[in-house]
XYZ file of C-alpha atoms in Angstrom:
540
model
C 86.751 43.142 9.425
C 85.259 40.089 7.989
C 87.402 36.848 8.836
C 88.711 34.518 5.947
C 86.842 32.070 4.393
C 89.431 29.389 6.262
C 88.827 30.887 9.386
C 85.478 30.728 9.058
C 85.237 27.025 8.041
C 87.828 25.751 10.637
C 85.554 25.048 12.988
C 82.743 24.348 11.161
C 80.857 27.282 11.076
C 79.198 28.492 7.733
C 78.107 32.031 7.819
C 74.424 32.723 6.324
C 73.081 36.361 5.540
C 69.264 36.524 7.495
C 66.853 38.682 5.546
C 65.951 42.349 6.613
C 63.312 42.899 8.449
C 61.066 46.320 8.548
C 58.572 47.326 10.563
C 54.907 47.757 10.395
C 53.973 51.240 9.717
C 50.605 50.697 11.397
C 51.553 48.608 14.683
C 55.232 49.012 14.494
C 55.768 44.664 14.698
C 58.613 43.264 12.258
C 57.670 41.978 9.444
C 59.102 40.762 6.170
C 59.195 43.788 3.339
C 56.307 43.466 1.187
C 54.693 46.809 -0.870
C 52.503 47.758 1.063
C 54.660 48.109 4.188
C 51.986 46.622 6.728
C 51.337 43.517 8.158
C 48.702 40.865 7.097
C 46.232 41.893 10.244
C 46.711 45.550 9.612
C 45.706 45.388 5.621
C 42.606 43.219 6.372
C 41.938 46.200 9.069
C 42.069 49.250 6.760
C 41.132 46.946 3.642
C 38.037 44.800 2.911
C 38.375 42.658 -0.173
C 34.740 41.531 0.220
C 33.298 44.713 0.125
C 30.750 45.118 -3.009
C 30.019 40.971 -2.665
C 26.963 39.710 -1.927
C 26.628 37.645 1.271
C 22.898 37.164 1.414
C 20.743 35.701 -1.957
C 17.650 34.378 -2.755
C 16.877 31.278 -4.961
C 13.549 30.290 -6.575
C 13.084 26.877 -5.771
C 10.068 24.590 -7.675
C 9.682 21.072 -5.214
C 7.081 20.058 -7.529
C 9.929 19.419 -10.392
C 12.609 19.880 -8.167
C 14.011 22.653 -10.267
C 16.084 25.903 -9.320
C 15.375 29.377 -11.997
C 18.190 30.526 -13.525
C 16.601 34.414 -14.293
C 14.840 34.995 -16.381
C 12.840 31.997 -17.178
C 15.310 28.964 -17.326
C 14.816 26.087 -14.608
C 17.681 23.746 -13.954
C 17.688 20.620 -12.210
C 20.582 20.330 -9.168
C 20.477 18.116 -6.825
C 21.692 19.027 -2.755
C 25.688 19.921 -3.133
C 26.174 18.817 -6.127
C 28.840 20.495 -8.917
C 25.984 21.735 -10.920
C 24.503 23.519 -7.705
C 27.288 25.098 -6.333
C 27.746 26.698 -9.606
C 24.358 28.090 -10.344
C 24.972 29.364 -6.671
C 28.430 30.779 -7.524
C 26.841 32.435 -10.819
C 24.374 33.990 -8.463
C 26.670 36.294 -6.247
C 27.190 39.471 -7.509
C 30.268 41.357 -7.305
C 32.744 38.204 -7.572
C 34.227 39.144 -11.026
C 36.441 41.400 -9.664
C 38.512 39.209 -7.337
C 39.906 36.154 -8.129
C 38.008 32.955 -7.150
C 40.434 30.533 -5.170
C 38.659 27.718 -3.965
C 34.350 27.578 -3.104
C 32.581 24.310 -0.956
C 29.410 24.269 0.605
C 28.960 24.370 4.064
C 26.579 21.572 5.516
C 22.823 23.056 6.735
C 19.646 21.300 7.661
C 17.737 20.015 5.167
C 14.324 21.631 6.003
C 15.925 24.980 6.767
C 15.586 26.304 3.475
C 19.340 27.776 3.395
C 22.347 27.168 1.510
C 25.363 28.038 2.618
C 29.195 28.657 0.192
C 32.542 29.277 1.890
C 34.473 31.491 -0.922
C 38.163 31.972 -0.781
C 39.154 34.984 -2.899
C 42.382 36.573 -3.864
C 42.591 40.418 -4.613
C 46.038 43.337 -5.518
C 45.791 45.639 -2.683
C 48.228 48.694 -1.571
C 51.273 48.524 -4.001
C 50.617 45.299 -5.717
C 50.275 43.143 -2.154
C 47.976 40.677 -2.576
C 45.306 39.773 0.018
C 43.590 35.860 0.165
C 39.999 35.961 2.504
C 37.031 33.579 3.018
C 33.777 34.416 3.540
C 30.455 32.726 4.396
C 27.473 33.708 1.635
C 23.691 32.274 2.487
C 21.243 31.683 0.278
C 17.383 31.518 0.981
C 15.296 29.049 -0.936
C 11.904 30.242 -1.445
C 9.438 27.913 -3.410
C 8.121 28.954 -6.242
C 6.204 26.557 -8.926
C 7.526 26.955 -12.257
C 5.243 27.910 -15.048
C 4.740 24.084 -16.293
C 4.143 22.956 -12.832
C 1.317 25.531 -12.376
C -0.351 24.782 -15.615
C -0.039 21.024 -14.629
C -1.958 21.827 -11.194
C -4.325 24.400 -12.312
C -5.509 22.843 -16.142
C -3.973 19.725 -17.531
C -4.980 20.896 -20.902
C -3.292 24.264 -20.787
C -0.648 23.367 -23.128
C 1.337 25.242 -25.666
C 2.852 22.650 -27.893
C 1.512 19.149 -28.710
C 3.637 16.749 -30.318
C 1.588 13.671 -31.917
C 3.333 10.699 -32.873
C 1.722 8.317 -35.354
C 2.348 5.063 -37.163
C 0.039 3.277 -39.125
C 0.651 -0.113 -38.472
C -1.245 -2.954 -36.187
C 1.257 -3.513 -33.658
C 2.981 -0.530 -30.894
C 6.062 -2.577 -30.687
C 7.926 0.796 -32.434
C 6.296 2.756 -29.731
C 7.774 0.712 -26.727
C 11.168 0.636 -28.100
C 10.812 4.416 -28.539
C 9.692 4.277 -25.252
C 12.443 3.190 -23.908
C 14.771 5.394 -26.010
C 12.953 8.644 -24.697
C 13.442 7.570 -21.147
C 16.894 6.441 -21.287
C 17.982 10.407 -22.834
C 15.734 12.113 -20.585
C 13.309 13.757 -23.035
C 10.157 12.760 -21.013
C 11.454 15.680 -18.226
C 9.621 18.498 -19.916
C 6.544 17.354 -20.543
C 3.407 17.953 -19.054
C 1.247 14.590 -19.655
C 1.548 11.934 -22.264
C -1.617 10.599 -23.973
C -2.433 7.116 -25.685
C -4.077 6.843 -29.003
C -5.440 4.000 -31.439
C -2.129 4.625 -33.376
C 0.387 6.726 -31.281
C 1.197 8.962 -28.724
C 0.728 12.454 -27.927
C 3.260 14.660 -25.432
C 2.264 17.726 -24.143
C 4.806 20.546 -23.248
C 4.209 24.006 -22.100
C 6.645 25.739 -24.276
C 7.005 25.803 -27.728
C 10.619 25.059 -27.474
C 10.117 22.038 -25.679
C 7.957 20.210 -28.639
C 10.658 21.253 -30.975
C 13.581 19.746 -29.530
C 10.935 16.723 -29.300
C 10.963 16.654 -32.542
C 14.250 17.012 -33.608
C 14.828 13.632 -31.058
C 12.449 12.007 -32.872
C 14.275 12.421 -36.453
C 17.200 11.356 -34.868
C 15.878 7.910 -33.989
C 13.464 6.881 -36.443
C 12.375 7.358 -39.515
C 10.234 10.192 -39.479
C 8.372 13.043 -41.576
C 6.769 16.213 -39.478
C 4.748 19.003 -39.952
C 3.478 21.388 -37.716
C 0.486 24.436 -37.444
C -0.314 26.777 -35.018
C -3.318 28.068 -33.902
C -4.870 31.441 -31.975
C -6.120 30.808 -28.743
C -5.891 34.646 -26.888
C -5.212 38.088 -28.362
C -4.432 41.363 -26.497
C -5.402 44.564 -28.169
C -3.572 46.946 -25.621
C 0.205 45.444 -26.316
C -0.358 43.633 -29.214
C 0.400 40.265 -27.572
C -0.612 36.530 -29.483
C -1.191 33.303 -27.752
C -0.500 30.385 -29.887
C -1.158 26.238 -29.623
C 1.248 24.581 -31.597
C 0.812 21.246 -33.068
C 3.536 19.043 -34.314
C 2.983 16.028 -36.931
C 5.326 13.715 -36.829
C 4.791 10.644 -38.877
C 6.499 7.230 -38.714
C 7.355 5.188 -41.696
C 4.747 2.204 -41.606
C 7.685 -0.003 -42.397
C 9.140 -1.909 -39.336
C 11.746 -4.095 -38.288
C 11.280 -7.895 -39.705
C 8.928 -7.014 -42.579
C 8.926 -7.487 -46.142
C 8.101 -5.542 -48.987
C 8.007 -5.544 -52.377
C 10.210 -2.653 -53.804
C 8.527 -0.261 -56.473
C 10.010 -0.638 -59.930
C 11.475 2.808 -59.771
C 13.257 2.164 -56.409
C 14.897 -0.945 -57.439
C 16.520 0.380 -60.248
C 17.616 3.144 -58.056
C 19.341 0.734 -55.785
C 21.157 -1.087 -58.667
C 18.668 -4.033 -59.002
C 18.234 -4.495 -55.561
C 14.602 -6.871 -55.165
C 11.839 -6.584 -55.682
C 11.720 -8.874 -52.377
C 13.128 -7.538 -49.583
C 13.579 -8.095 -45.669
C 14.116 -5.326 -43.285
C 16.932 -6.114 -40.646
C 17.485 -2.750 -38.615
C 15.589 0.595 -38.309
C 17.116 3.817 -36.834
C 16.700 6.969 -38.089
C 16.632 4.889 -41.574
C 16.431 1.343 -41.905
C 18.090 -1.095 -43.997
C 16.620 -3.560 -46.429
C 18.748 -6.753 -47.112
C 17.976 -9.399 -50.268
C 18.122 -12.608 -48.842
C 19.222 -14.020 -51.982
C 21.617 -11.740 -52.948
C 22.757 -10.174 -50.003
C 22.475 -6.796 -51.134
C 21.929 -3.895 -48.902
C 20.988 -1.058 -48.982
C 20.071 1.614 -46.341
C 15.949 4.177 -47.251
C 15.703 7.083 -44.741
C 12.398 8.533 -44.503
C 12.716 11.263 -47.506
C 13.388 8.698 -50.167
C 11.041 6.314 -48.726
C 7.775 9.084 -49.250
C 8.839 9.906 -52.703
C 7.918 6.525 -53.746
C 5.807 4.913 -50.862
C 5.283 1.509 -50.017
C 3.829 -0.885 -48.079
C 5.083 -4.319 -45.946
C 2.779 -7.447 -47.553
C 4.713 -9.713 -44.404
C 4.344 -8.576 -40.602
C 5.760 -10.673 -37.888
C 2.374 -12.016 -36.992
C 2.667 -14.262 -40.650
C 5.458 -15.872 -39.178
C 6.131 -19.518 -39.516
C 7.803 -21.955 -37.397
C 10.359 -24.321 -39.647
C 12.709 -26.763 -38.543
C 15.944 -26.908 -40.143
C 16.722 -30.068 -41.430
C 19.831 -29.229 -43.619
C 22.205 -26.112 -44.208
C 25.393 -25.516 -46.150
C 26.992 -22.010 -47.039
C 27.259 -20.575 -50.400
C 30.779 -20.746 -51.592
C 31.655 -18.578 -54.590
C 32.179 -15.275 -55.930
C 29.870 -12.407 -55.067
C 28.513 -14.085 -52.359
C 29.195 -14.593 -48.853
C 29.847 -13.152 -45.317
C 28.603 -9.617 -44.946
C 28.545 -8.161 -41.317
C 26.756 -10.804 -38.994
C 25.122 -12.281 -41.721
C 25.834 -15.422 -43.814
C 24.217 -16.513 -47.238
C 23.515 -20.251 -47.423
C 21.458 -22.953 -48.925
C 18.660 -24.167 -46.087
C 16.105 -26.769 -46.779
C 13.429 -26.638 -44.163
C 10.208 -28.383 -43.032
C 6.987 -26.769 -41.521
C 6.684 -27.642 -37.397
C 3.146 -28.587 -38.447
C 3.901 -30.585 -41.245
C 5.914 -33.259 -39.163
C 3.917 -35.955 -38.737
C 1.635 -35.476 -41.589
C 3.376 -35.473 -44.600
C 7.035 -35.004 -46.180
C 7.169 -31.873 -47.685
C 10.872 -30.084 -48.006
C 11.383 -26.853 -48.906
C 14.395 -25.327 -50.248
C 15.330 -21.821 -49.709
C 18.011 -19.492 -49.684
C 18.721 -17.303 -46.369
C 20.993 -14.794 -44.445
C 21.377 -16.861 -41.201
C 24.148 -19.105 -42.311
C 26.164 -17.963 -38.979
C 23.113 -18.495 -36.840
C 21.253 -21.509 -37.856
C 22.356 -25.285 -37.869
C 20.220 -28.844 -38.412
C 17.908 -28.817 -35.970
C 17.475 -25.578 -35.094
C 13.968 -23.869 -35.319
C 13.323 -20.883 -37.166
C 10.740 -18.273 -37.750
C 10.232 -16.911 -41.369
C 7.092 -16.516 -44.057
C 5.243 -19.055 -46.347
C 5.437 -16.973 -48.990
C 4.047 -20.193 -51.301
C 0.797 -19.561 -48.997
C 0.936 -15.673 -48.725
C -1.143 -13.901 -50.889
C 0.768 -11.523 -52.178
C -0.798 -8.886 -54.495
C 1.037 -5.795 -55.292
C 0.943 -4.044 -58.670
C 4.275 -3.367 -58.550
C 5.431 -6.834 -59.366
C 4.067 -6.922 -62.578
C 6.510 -4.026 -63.748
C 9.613 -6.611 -63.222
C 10.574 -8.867 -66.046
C 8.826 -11.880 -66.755
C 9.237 -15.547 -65.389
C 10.168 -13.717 -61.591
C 9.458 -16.387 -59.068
C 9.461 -15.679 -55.603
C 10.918 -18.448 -52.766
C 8.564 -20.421 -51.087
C 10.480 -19.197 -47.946
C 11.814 -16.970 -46.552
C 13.436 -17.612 -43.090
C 14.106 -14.097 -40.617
C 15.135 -15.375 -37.576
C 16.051 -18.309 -35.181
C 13.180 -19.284 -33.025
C 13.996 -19.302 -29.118
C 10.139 -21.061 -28.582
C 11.020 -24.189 -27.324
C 13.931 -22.772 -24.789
C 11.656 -20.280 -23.061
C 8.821 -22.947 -22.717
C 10.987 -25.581 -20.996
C 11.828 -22.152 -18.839
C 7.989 -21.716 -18.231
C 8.090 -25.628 -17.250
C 10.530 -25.203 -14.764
C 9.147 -22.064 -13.493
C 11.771 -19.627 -13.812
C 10.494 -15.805 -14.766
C 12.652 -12.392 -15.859
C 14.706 -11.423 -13.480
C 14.925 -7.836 -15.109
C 12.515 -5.186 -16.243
C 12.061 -1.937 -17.890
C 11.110 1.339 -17.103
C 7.803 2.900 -18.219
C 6.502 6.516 -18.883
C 3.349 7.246 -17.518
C 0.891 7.337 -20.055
C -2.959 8.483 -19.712
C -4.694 5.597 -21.777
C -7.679 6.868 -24.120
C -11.187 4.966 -22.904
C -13.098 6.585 -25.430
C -14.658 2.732 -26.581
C -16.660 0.607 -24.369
C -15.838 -1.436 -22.109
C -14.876 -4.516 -24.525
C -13.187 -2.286 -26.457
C -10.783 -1.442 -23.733
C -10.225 -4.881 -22.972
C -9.221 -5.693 -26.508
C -6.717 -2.807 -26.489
C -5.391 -4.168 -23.077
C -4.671 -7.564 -23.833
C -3.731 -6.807 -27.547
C -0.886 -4.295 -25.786
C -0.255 -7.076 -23.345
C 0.826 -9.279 -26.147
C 2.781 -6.164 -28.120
C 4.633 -5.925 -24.571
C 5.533 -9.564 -24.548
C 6.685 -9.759 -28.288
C 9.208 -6.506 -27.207
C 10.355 -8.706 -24.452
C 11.466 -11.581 -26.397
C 12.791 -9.534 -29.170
C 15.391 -7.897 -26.639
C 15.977 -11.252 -25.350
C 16.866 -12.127 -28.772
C 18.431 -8.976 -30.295
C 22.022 -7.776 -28.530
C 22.119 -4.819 -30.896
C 17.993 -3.916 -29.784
C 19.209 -4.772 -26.200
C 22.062 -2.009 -26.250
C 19.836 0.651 -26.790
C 17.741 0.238 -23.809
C 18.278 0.456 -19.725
C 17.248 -2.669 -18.359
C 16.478 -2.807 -14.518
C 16.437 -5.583 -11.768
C 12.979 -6.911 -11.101
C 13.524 -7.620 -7.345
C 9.481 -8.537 -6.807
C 10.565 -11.429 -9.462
C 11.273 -15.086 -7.799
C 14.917 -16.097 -8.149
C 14.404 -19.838 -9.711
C 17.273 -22.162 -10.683
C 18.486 -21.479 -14.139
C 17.738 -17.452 -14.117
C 20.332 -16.376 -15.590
C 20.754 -19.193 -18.722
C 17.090 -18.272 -19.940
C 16.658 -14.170 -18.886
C 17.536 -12.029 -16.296
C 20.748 -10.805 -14.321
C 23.157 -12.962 -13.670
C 24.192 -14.553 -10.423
C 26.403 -11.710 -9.764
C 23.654 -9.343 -9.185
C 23.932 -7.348 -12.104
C 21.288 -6.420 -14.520
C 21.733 -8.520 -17.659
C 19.943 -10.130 -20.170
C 21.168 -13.388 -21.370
C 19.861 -15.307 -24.113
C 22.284 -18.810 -25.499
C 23.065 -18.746 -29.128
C 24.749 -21.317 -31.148
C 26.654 -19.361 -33.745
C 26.788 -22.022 -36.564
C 31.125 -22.055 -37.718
C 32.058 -21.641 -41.073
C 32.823 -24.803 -41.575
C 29.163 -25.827 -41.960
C 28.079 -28.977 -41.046
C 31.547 -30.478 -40.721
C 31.079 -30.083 -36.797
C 28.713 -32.204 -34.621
C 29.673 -35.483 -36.656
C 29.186 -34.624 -40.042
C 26.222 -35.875 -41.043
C 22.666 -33.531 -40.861
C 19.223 -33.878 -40.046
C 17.917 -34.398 -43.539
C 20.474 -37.379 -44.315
C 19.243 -38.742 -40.904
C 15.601 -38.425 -42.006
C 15.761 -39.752 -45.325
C 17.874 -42.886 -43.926
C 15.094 -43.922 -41.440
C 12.110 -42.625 -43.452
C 10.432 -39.555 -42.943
C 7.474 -40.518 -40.603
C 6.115 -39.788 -37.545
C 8.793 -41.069 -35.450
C 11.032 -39.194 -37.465
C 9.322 -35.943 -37.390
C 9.995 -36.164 -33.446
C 13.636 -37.080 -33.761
C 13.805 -33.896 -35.615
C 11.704 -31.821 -33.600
């Protein structure tokens, strides 16, 4: 008989019920009940949860690309014990969707051995409902295979299946380095088989039709674009009615670039609400966006609306200008104003070559009110020297008169050559793809296209000095050849922290105009004294 619960707490002693044990029907040792009535070493004798699982595979490897195949014809790119390569490698076992996959790692092999090697841990039911946890060890042999683009590469450059030319029909290739740069920074350069230079463009070369497609469709993502494509019969085969096809894609960029002018059609501008017929293009993506300098009006053309009424620019950056700014002052007033980084205000303005020679002031209206202050340079087009004939303008009401100027940007001339004085070079540079250039010309010829791309190359340089919102848009990398000189990092380059970055000083004029800085601005300063010579170098 059981003692009472006093008696059995007098001395401290607290009763506790043990669980039953039961014994193993299979090697008769006490175990805890469980369904299937056997121990854990007696169920993984009678039952093997690995059975029907591969432990031995074989992976097509391509070193050339460095590429596994995913049957039947996709090749991924893994690198050694990575997430992506353990699970093609999972993917690749047969027989695992019916356990339960616990955990997976790879186990560590020689690099030249040509194995991989994936510790599994699976859970299965098993007798009754018990259920059973193992590891296992699966291999997998790499055997090297080239993949179909690899072999065309090697065997026939010019065995390609899709061709994707890019044109613009313009006199610079500053578009094409900044695309450049955009197709190397998402990876679409990984597909193709060689890249080709032409007068006007590029051409990429893929092996699958698929391939120049989702070229394309990149392409009309980031600029301004119209395509077309054709196809044409290279091989036929009688016996099972099989076609070989070259495909050509067309893709066509808008001749209108970033920093030029153009004269609206008639049409266009009364589309736009009156927008013009003048206007300045500030940014181009996959449409661009023409601003009125007067106005500030802006509107945004994407490459559909743009070929229904076509156009071209009558100002390139190579017109530009260099002005000094000799006075500035913000238009105040309704309808006017700030309008994203912009600014409208009055500028008058004085030609770098004019100083010294004669007094002539020009008064304009411009966008930079946020940017430019007296004595500031800036680049921007003579329009009272620029021949401007376009057909269109005689459509617009009478009496139109155009500015004399038009300012686009502040000029960063002086800054990088008192850098060039003291010696101090980019500390950063960019990645390139490797293009095949065309020497079809002679040899002077060639040259011409070499130093005219050397100069398109240093004009992209400057610009991404310049531009923060062209800058963002592109991997910059750490030119360790360059010489670390004093001041690297106030003109262009990574700072001294190491890191890649491209720094360029602005002055941001303030709102409050030229109340800041004393007060009083450069054109008060040169009418006081006289504008002469020694004037013209106080200014400059």
């Amino acid at each position: 008989r059981a003692p009472p619960a006093s008696a059995a707490t007098m001395f401290g002693v607290q009763q506790q019920h043990a669980p039953g044990h039961v014994l193993c029907c299979m090697c008769g040792m006490g175990i805890p009940p469980n369904p299937a009535g056997m121990c854990v070493d007696c169920i993984r004798s009678q039952v093997d949860i690995t059975e029907g699982i591969q432990k031995q595979c074989t992976v097509l490897y391509c070193k050339e690309c460095q590429r596994y195949l995913q049957p039947p014809k996709h090749w991924i790119r893994a690198d050694l014990e990575s997430k992506e390569l353990l699970t093609f490698c999972i993917k690749r076992i047969k027989g695992l969707n019916k356990v339960k996959l616990v955990d997976a790692g790879f186990i560590w092999t020689e690099p030249h051995s040509k194995r991989l090697k994936t510790k599994l841990t699976i859970q299965k039911e098993v007798l009754n409902g018990a259920i059973l946890q193992q590891t296992f060890v699966t291999e997998f042999v790499v055997e090297w295979h080239m993949c179909d683009a690899c072999s065309r590469a090697a065997a026939n450059s010019d065995q390609w299946t899709a061709c994707v030319q890019v044109r613009q029909k313009v006199e610079h290739k500053r578009t094409f380095l900044f695309l450049e740069q955009l197709i190397l920074k998402h990876g679409m350069e990984a597909n193709t088989i060689g890249i080709k230079s032409q007068p006007d463009g590029l051409d990429f070369y893929y092996g699958s039709r698929s391939h120049g497609l989702k070229m394309v469709d990149f392409l009309q993502n980031v600029v301004p674009v119209r395509a077309r494509h054709d196809k044409q019969l290279v091989s036929h085969n009688a016996n099972d009615n099989t076609y070989n096809y070259q495909y050509t894609f067309m893709v066509e960029i808008v001749p209108i670039c970033k920093e030029d002018i153009v004269i609206l059609p008639f049409k266009t501008s009364q589309g736009m609400g009156g927008c013009g017929p003048l206007m300045l293009v500030t940014r181009v993506g996959s449409s661009f966006q023409l601003t009125d300098p007067h106005t500030m009006k802006q509107s945004w053309m994407d490459a559909a609306q743009y070929y229904r009424l076509p156009y071209r620019s009558v100002g390139t950056a190579k017109m530009f200008v260099e002005y000094v700014v000799l006075d500035i002052e913000p238009v105040r007033g309704a309808g006017h104003g700030q309008s994203g980084k912009w600014l409208l205000a009055d500028v008058q303005v004085a030609r770098v070559s004019d100083f010294g020679v004669n007094d002539h002031i020009m008064s304009a209206r411009t966008h930079l009110g946020h940017h430019l202050q007296a004595g500031d340079t800036a680049l921007g087009y003579d329009l009272a020297s620029l021949q401007i004939v376009d057909p269109e303008l005689d459509k617009y009401r009478r009496g139109l008169a155009l500015p004399d100027v038009l300012l686009v940007k502040k000029s960063y001339q002086e800054k990088r050559r008192r850098r060039r004085a003291r010696g101090v070079n980019r500390q950063w540079k960019l990645q390139r793809l490797d293009v095949v250039e065309d020497e079809t010309g002679g040899h002077k010829a060639v040259a011409r296209e070499a130093e005219r791309a050397a100069m398109d190359e240093e004009l992209f340089m400057q610009e991404l000095e310049e531009d923060e919102e062209t800058r963002a848009h592109v991997r910059i990398f750490r030119d360790d050849a360059a010489g670390s000189g004093a001041g690297a990092g106030a003109g262009g380059g990574p700072r001294d922290d190491g890191h890649a970055h491209v720094h360029v000083r602005r002055r941001v004029r303030d709102r409050r105009g030229d109340q800041r800085g004393g007060g009083e601005s450069l054109l008060r300063r040169v009418r006081r004294g006289g504008a002469s010579q020694g004037g013209g170098r106080a200014a400059r």
